[in-house]
CSV table of C-alpha atoms in Angstrom, one decimal:
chain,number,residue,atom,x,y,z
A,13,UNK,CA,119.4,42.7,-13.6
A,14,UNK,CA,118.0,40.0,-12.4
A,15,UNK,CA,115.3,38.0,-15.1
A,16,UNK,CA,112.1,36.9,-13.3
A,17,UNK,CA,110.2,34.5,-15.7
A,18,UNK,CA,106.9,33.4,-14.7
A,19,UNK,CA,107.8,29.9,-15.6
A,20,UNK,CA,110.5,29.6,-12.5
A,21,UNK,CA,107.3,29.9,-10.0
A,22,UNK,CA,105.6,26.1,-9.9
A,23,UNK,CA,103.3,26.6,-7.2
A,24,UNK,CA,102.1,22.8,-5.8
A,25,UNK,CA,100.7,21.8,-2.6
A,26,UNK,CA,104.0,20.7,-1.6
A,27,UNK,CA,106.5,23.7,-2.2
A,28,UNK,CA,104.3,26.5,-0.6
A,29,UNK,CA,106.5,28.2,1.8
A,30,UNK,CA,105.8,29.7,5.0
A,31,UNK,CA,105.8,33.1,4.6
A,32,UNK,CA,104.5,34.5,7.7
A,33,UNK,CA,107.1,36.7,9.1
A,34,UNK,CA,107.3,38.4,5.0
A,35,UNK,CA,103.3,39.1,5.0
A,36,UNK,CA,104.1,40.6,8.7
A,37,UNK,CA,107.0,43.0,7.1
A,38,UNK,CA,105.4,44.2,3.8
A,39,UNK,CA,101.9,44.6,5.0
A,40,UNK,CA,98.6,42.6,5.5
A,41,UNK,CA,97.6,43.9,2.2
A,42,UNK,CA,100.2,42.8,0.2
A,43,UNK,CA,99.3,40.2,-2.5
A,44,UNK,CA,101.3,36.8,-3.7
A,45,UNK,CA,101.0,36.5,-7.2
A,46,UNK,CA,103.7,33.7,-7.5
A,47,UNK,CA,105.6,31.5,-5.2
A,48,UNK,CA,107.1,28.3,-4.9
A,49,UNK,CA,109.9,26.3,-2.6
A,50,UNK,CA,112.4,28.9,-2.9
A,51,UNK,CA,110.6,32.3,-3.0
A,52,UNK,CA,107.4,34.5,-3.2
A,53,UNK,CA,106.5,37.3,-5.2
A,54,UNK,CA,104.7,39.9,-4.2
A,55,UNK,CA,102.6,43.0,-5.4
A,56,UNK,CA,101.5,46.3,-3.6
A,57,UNK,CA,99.5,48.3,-5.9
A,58,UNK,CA,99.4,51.8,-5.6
A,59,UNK,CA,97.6,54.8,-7.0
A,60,UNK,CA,99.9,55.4,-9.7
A,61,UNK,CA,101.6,52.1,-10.7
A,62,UNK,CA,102.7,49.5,-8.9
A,63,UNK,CA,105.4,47.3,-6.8
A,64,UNK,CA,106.8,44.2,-7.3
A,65,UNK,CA,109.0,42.4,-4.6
A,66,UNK,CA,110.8,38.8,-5.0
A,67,UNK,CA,111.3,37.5,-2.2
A,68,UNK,CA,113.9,34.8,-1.4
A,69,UNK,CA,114.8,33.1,2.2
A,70,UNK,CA,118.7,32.0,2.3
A,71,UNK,CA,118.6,31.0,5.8
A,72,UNK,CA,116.2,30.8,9.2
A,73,UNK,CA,115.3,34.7,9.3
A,74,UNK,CA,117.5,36.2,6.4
A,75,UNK,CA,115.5,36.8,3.0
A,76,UNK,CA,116.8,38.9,-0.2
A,77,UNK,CA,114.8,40.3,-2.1
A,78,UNK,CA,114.8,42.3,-5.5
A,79,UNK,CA,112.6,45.1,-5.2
A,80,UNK,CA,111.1,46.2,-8.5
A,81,UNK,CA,109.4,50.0,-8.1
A,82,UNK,CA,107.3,51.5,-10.4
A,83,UNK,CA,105.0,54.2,-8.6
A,84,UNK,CA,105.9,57.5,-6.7
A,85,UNK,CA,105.5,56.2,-3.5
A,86,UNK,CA,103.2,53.8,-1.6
A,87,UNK,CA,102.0,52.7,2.3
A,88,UNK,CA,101.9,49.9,3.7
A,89,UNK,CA,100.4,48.7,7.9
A,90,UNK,CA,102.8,46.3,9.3
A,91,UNK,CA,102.2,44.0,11.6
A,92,UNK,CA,104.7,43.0,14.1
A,93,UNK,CA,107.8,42.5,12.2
A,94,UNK,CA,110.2,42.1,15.1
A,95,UNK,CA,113.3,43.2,15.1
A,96,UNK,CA,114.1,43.4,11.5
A,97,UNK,CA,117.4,44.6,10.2
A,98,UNK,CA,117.7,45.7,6.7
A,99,UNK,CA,120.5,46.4,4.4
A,100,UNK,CA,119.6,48.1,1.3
A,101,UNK,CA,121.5,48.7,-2.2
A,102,UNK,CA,120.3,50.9,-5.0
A,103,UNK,CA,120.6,49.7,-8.5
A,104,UNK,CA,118.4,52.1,-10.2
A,105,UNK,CA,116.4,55.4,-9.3
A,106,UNK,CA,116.2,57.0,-6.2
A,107,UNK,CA,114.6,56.3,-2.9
A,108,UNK,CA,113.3,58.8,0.1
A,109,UNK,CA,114.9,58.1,3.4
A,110,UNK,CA,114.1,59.9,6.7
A,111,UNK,CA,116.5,59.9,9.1
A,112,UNK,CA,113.9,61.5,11.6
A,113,UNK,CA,110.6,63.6,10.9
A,114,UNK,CA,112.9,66.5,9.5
A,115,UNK,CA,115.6,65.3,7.8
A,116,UNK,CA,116.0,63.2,4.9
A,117,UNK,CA,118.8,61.5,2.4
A,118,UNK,CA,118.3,59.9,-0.7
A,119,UNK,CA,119.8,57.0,-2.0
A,120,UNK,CA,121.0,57.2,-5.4
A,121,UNK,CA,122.6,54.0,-7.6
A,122,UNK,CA,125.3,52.5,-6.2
A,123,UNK,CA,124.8,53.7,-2.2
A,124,UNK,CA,123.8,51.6,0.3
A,125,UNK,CA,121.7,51.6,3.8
A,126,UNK,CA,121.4,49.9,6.9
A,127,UNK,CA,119.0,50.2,9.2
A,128,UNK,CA,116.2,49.3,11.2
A,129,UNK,CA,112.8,48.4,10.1
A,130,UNK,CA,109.7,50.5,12.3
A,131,UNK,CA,106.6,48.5,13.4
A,132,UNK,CA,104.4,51.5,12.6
A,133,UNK,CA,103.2,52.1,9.3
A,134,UNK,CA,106.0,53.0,6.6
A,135,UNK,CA,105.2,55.2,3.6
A,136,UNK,CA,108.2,54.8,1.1
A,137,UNK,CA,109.2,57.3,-1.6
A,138,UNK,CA,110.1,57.1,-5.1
A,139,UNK,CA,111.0,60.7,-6.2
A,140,UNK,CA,111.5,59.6,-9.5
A,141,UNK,CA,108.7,56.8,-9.9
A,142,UNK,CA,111.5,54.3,-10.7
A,143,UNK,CA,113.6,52.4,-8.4
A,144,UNK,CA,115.1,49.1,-8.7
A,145,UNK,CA,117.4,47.5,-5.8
A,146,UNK,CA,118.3,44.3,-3.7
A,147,UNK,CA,117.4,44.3,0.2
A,148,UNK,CA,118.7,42.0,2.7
A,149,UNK,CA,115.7,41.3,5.5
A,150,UNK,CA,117.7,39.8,8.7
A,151,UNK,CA,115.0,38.9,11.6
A,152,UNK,CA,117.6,39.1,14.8
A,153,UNK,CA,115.8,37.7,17.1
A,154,UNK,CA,114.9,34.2,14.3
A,155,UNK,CA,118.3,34.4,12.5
A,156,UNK,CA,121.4,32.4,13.7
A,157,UNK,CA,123.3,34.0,16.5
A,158,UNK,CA,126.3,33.6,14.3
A,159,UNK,CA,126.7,32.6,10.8
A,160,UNK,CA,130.0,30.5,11.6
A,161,UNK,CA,127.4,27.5,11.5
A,162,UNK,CA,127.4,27.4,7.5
A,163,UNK,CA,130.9,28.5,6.8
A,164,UNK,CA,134.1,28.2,9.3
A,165,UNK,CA,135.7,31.3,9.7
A,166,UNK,CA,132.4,33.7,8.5
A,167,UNK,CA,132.1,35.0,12.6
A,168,UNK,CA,129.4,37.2,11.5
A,169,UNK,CA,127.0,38.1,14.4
A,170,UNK,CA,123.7,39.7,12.9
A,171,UNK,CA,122.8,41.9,16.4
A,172,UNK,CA,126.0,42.7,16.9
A,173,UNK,CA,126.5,44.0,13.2
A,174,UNK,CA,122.8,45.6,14.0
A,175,UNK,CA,124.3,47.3,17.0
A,176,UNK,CA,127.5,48.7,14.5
A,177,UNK,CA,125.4,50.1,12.3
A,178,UNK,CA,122.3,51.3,14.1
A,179,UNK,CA,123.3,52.5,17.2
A,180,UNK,CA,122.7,56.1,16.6
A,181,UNK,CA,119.2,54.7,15.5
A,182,UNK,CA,119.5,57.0,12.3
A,183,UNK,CA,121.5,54.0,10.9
A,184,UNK,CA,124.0,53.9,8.5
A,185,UNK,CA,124.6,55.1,4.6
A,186,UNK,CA,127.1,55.2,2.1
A,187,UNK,CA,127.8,56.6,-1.0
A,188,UNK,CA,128.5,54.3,-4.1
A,189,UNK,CA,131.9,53.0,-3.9
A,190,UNK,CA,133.9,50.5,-6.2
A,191,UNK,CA,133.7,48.0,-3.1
A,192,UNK,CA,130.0,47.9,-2.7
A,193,UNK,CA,129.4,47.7,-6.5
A,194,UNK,CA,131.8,44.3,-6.8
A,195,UNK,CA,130.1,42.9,-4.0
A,196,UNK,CA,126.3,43.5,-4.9
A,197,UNK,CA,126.6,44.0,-9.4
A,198,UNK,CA,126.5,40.1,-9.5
A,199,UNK,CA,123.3,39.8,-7.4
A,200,UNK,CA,121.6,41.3,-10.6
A,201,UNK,CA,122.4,38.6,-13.0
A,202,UNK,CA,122.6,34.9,-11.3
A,203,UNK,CA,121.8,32.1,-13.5
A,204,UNK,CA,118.4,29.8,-11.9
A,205,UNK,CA,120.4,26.8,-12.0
A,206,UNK,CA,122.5,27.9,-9.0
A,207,UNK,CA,120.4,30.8,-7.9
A,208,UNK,CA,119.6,29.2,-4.6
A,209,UNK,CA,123.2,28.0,-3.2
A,210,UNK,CA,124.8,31.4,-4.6
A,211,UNK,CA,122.4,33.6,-3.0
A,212,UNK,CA,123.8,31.9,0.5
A,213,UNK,CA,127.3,32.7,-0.2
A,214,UNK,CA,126.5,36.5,-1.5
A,215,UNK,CA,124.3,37.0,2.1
A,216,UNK,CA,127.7,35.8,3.9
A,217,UNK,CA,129.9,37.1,1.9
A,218,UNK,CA,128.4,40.7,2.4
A,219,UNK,CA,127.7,40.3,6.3
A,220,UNK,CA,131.5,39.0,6.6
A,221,UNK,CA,132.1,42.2,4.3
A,222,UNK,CA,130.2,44.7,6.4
A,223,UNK,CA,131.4,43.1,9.8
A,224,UNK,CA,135.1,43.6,9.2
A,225,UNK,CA,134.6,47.3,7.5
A,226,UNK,CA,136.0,50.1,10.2
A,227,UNK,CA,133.3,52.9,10.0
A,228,UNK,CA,135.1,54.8,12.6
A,229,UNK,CA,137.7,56.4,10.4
A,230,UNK,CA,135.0,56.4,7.8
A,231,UNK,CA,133.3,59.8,7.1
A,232,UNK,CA,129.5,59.4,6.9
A,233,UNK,CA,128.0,61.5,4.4
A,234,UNK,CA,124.7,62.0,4.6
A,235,UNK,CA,123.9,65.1,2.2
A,236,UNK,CA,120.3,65.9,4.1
A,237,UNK,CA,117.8,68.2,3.7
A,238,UNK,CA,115.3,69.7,5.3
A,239,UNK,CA,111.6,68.6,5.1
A,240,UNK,CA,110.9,71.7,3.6
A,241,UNK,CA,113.3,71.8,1.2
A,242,UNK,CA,111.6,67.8,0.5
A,243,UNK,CA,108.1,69.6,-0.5
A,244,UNK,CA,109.7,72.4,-2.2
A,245,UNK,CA,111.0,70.1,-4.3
A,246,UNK,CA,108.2,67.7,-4.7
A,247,UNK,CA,105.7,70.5,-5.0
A,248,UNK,CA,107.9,72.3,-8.2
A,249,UNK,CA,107.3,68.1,-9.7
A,250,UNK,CA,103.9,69.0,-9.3
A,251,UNK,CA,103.7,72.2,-10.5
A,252,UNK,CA,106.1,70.9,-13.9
A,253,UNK,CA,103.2,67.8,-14.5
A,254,UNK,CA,100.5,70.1,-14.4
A,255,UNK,CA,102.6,72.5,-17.3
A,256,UNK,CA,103.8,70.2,-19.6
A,257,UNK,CA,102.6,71.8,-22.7
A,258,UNK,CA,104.8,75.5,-21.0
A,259,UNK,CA,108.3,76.6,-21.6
A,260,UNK,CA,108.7,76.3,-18.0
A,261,UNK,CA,111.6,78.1,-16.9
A,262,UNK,CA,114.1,78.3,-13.8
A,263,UNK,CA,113.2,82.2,-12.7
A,264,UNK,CA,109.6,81.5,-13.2
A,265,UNK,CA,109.6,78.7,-11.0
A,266,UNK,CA,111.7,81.1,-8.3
A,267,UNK,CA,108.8,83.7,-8.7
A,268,UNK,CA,106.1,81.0,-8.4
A,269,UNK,CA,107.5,79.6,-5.0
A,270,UNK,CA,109.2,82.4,-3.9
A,271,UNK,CA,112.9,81.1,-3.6
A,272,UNK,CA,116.2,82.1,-5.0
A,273,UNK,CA,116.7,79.8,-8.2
A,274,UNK,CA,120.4,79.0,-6.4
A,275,UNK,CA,118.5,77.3,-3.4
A,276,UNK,CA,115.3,75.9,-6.0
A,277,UNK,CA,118.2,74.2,-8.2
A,278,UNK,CA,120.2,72.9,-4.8
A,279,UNK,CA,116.7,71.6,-3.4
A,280,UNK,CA,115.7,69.9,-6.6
A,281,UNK,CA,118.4,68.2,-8.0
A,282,UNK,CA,119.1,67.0,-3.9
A,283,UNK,CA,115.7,65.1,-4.2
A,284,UNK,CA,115.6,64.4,-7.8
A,285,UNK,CA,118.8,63.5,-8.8
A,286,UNK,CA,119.0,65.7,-11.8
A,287,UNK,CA,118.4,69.6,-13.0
A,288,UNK,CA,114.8,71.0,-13.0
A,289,UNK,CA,115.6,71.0,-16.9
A,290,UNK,CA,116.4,67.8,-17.2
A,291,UNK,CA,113.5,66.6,-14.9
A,292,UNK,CA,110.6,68.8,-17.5
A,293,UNK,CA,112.1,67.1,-20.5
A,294,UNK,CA,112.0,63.5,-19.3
A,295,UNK,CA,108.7,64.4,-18.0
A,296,UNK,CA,107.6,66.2,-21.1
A,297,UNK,CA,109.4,63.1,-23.4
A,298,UNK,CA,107.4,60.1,-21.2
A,299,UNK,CA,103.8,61.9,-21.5
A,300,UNK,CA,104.5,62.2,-25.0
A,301,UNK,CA,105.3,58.3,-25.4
A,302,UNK,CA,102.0,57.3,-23.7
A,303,UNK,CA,100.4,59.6,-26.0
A,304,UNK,CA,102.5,58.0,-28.9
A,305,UNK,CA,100.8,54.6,-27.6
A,306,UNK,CA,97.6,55.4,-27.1
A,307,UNK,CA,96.5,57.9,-29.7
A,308,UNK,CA,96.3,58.4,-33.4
A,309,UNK,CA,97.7,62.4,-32.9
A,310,UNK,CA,100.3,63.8,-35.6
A,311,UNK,CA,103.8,63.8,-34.2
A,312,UNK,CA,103.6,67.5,-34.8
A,313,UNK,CA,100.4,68.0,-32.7
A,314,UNK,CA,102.2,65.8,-29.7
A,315,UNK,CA,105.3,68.0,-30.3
A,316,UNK,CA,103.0,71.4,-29.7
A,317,UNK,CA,101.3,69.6,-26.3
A,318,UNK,CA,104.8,68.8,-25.3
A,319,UNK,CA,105.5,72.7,-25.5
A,320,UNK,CA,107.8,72.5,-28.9
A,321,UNK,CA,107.1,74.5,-32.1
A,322,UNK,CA,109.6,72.7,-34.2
A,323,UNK,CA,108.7,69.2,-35.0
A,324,UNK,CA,112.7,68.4,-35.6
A,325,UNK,CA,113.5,69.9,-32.3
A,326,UNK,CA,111.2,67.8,-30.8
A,327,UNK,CA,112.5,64.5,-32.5
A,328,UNK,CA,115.6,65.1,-31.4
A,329,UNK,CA,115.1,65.2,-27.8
A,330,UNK,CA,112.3,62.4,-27.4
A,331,UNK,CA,115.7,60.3,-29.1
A,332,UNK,CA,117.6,61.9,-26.7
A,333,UNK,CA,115.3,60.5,-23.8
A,334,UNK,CA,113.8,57.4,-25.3
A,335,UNK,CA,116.3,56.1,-27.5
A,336,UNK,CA,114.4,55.8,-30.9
A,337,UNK,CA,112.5,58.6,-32.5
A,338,UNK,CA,108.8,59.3,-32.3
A,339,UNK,CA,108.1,57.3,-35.6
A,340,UNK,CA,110.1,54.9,-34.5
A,341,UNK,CA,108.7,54.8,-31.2
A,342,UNK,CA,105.0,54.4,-32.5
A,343,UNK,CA,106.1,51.8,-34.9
A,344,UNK,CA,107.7,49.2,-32.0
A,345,UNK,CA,104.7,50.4,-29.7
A,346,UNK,CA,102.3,49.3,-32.0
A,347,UNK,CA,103.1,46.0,-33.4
């Protein structure tokens, strides 16, 4: 992924770039922590962590930008952003997307959206509190009407690709595929030197990419559910955060919130990505790591708070999750 270093933002009165239209599309309240000539970073806090959004502009009215999530979801007011085209790809995580006030996808790593942006306010989703990805912001209305101007032979129209992609106004999604990976995997590692002329031939080369793809005889997959079946799910997250130190298990869940465990499994792992079991021991493995961090506790009394009567059993699947054991853990943490 991408390395941002602190070092590559020299903020003088000179390179201070007007980012007007940005501060319209992420919010009022957003915050610039660094920016210089080439692009802005920005931070929305949020209850439970935090988001972190670098922001580059390749041409007039086309910006990428590398989203960096680290919070369950956040709000933010727009202002009027225009009409503002987006084309998003998933690295990491998961991300909530509602194709309409009762139906809703989620894009896992390696699929991509389009669509458009709404004026109103947007309240975005993390399921998983993680979520790291690459958007392309296109402006129609400031953007060139075709992108032939930089490059002979790129005839890549930005409203007509908008009207491709978004006429059913639910817009567009696919699932990973080996084509999409190529294209976007080196967006996550460019060197600074030629960050800046490279990210101008990624932009075209995707729009040139997108513009000539047939999405006729393509089938569109959208694997939806139901709002309900959303707060089902987000409600049994709840439920798991609140029990960590239980032996939670599949048919008392079903009893809890009255469903079959068939439909509970199919509703979780839809919005979740993975099985209720592997969501409570990821869950049960990060409280124990802050707890690690932040506490003197035996590994043995973490192990009983985490709901495990075997110490060893315990090890075994914080390595699983974390990658090093507890002591291990606690050792790094702490130096």
């Amino acid at each position: 992924m991408i390395k941002h270093r602190d070092e590559q933002f020299d903020i003088t009165a000179t390179s201070i770039v007007d980012n007007k239209q940005e501060k319209n599309f992420f919010g009022g309240d957003v915050e610039i922590i660094k920016q210089d000539s080439e692009g802005t970073r920005y931070r929305i806090s949020a209850q439970d962590g935090d988001v972190i959004l670098s922001s580059y502009r390749v041409f007039d009215g086309i910006y990428l930008i590398y989203n960096d999530v680290h919070t369950k979801g956040y709000r933010i007011e727009k202002k009027d952003s225009g009409d503002i085209l987006q084309i998003n790809h998933c690295l990491e995580g998961r991300i909530e997307y509602s194709l309409n006030e009762q139906e809703y996808i989620f894009l896992e790593p390696g699929d991509m959206s389009i669509n458009f942006v709404s004026d109103e306010e947007s309240h975005f989703c993390f399921p998983t509190g993680h979520y790291h990805g690459i958007t392309i912001m296109i402006d129609t209305k400031k953007a060139p009407n075709c992108l032939s101007c930089f490059l002979d032979d790129v005839d890549v129209k930005p409203v007509a690709l908008a009207e491709k992609f978004c006429k059913n106004k639910c817009g567009y999604i696919s699932r990973s595929e080996e084509c999409f990976e190529h294209i976007f995997s080196e967006l996550y590692s460019v060197k600074d030197s030629i960050r800046k002329g490279y990210f101008k031939i990624k932009v075209l080369e995707i729009l040139l990419f997108l513009s000539g793809m047939d999405i006729n005889e393509k089938e569109l997959d959208k694997r939806s559910y139901t709002k309900s079946q959303v707060e089902l799910a987000k409600a049994i997250s709840r439920y798991i955060a609140d029990n960590l130190s239980e032996k939670i298990t599949i048919d008392e869940l079903s009893n809890i919130f009255h469903v079959s465990p068939t439909h509970l499994k199919n509703c979780f792992k839809g919005v979740f990505g993975v099985s209720v079991y592997v969501y409570i021991r990821t869950q049960k493995m990060a409280a124990a790591a802050r707890i690690l961090k932040t506490t003197n506790l035996t590994i043995i009394d973490i192990a009983s708070q985490m709901g495990y009567d075997n110490g060893s059993k315990f090890a075994k699947a914080f390595k699983d999750v974390v990658g090093v054991t507890p002591t291990e853990y606690r050792a790094l943490t702490c130096e």
